[in-house]
Amino acid sequence: MRTLRSLRTGLSLAVLGTCVAALFTAPAVYAADPPLRDLAAAKGKVMGTAVTGSKLTGTYGDITAREFSALTPGNAMKWGSVEPTRGSFNWAEADQIVAFAEAHGQQVRGHTLVWHSQNPGWLTNGNWTPAELGGLMNDHIALEVGRYKGRLATWDVVNEPFNEDGTYRQTLWYNGLGADYIAQALTAARTADPSAKLYINDYNVEGVNAKSTALYNLVKSLKERGVPIDGVGLQAHLILGQVPSSMQQNIQRFADLGVDVAITELDIRMQLPSDRAKLTQQAADYKAVMNACLAVSRCAGVTVWGFTDSDSWIPSTFPGQGAATPYDENYAPKPAYHAIAESLGGGTTTPPPTDACTAAYSVTSEWNTGFTGQVRVSCSGAALSSWKVGWTFGAGQRITQAWNASCTQSGAAVICSNASYNGTVPDGGSVTFGFNGSWSGSNPVPVVALG
Ligand code: G2I
């Protein structure tokens, strides 16, 4: 039985020493809805997330397993990842993600076989004849799709083939093979794994526009020619407040062509810092996307492009923007998470307070018998003018030095309060303090309380 418990500000647990616990108010623990994957399954939909293989342990792994019924490797199956040098393969992360999914009853969406980006240098720098290029593409598809034959539910066979105006993107593939590279790639993928659903995936094709109409016309002609095409992926890298109003209509027109549709890379970015108004708008936007998919039976489901703000491509690509996913950087579900649950028929239990400050403890480095830790105090929809953070070490750890806070330790109980200069935590902001400590045997992360 899967349950979700989120621990918010004011929490005090039995594990905290009485000395620490006395400082803080009563627990505000809420039991949330069933996991998103169960809610989605009851509606006949898949709820997925992109993942990074190396992170699939601890809290990240727990949430991935509990909440999602499909995984897309964010980078691990791209050509540049699997064959960085010609003929020399690295399947480790891709294999790991597939094994994780199988262990947790999840589908895998293979991503992606034929793209203009994240290709290995040897491929992009080569001077290939059309015959050589076609051979390389077909061999790559045969090898990678064949490796996972019968185990992957879907493949994004061709990624991002169009320009915004609906003309074909000038890529290695288009320039070398012409537009028919798309039909060739789909045909090769069908041969390599007849049971996988084969998709063309693109961005800015969520609403009805020139680009999505070009995709529509392509899918129509592929169907007419008998080329194997099972679905279209609408990536849905969206901007706050800008969910296209024609999204459901667009999904429906593809469904009417006789293909499935999936929302494959959903995120909704905003200018940082986030605040309550933006997070509320984001929740409404997530719900609008969910509802557009739910309204069309051939919409297979929705995948978010990373479920936590700590694993999102947005901040590095769009400086100053972020907070695009349903969980914050400390794995607390945001209003967007609850909006997804509600759209899937959940939302029957009390949602968490949207005004909250939280404290998150992490170990940033560890050696022989010492470690460096940090605690980040963050606020969203609330603010602080002073703060105290407390916890109880579970394995005899001792603080030896702290900075940006004054910390005292009595037995296992630690209390840290703000320095003279960092008591203020604004709405949408955060303050971090650090410390060195000693440990032996193990160094478990304690539960922290903010007072
Ligand atoms: O760009 C966003 C997505 C658009 N649709 C196709 C997706 O495959 C694409 O995903 C992103 C990944 O989320 C990023 O993680 O694709 C990016 C590349 O276009 C990925 O970024 C790359 C960085 O550019 C590299 O520097 C980095 O080594 O991620 C790599 C692995 O972390």
PDB file of C-alpha atoms and ligand atoms in Angstrom, residues 75 78 111 115 117-118 159-160 235 237 265 305 313, ligand 1:
ATOM      1  CA  ASN A  75      19.296  11.677 -21.588  1.00  0.00           C
ATOM      2  CA  LYS A  78      20.225   9.471 -26.754  1.00  0.00           C
ATOM      3  CA  HIS A 111      13.831   8.619 -26.000  1.00  0.00           C
ATOM      4  CA  TRP A 115      17.286  13.783 -33.514  1.00  0.00           C
ATOM      5  CA  SER A 117      20.812  17.242 -30.980  1.00  0.00           C
ATOM      6  CA  GLN A 118      22.913  15.261 -28.492  1.00  0.00           C
ATOM      7  CA  ASN A 159      12.326  13.964 -32.399  1.00  0.00           C
ATOM      8  CA  GLU A 160      11.674  17.584 -33.350  1.00  0.00           C
ATOM      9  CA  GLN A 235       6.320  17.773 -25.484  1.00  0.00           C
ATOM     10  CA  HIS A 237       7.468  22.758 -22.431  1.00  0.00           C
ATOM     11  CA  GLU A 265       7.740  16.365 -21.593  1.00  0.00           C
ATOM     12  CA  TRP A 305      10.030  16.392 -17.766  1.00  0.00           C
ATOM     13  CA  TRP A 313      16.640  21.490 -17.443  1.00  0.00           C
TER      14      TRP A 313
HETATM   15  O1  G2I B   1      15.786  20.485 -24.037  1.00  0.00           O
HETATM   16  C1  G2I B   1      14.689  19.973 -23.332  1.00  0.00           C
HETATM   17  C2  G2I B   1      14.129  18.727 -23.969  1.00  0.00           C
HETATM   18  C3  G2I B   1      13.488  19.062 -25.312  1.00  0.00           C
HETATM   19  N1  G2I B   1      12.933  17.884 -25.932  1.00  0.00           N
HETATM   20  C4  G2I B   1      13.823  16.762 -26.080  1.00  0.00           C
HETATM   21  C5  G2I B   1      14.488  16.413 -24.772  1.00  0.00           C
HETATM   22  O2  G2I B   1      15.413  15.369 -24.953  1.00  0.00           O
HETATM   23  C6  G2I B   1      15.157  17.623 -24.175  1.00  0.00           C
HETATM   24  O3  G2I B   1      15.755  17.196 -22.944  1.00  0.00           O
HETATM   25  C7  G2I B   1      16.885  17.858 -22.535  1.00  0.00           C
HETATM   26  C8  G2I B   1      17.400  17.257 -21.243  1.00  0.00           C
HETATM   27  O4  G2I B   1      16.420  17.388 -20.237  1.00  0.00           O
HETATM   28  C9  G2I B   1      18.646  18.007 -20.792  1.00  0.00           C
HETATM   29  O5  G2I B   1      19.231  17.381 -19.655  1.00  0.00           O
HETATM   30  O6  G2I B   1      17.863  17.777 -23.518  1.00  0.00           O
HETATM   31  C10 G2I B   1      18.962  18.606 -23.185  1.00  0.00           C
HETATM   32  C11 G2I B   1      19.888  18.692 -24.363  1.00  0.00           C
HETATM   33  O7  G2I B   1      19.216  19.295 -25.432  1.00  0.00           O
HETATM   34  C12 G2I B   1      19.642  18.060 -21.934  1.00  0.00           C
HETATM   35  O8  G2I B   1      20.694  18.911 -21.545  1.00  0.00           O
HETATM   36  C13 G2I B   1      21.940  18.319 -21.485  1.00  0.00           C
HETATM   37  C14 G2I B   1      22.972  19.412 -21.324  1.00  0.00           C
HETATM   38  O9  G2I B   1      22.894  20.278 -22.454  1.00  0.00           O
HETATM   39  C15 G2I B   1      24.332  18.795 -21.248  1.00  0.00           C
HETATM   40  O10 G2I B   1      25.283  19.804 -21.003  1.00  0.00           O
HETATM   41  C16 G2I B   1      24.370  17.754 -20.141  1.00  0.00           C
HETATM   42  O11 G2I B   1      25.610  17.061 -20.143  1.00  0.00           O
HETATM   43  O12 G2I B   1      22.015  17.428 -20.362  1.00  0.00           O
HETATM   44  C17 G2I B   1      23.234  16.732 -20.328  1.00  0.00           C
HETATM   45  C18 G2I B   1      23.189  15.669 -19.218  1.00  0.00           C
HETATM   46  O13 G2I B   1      22.892  16.250 -17.986  1.00  0.00           O
END
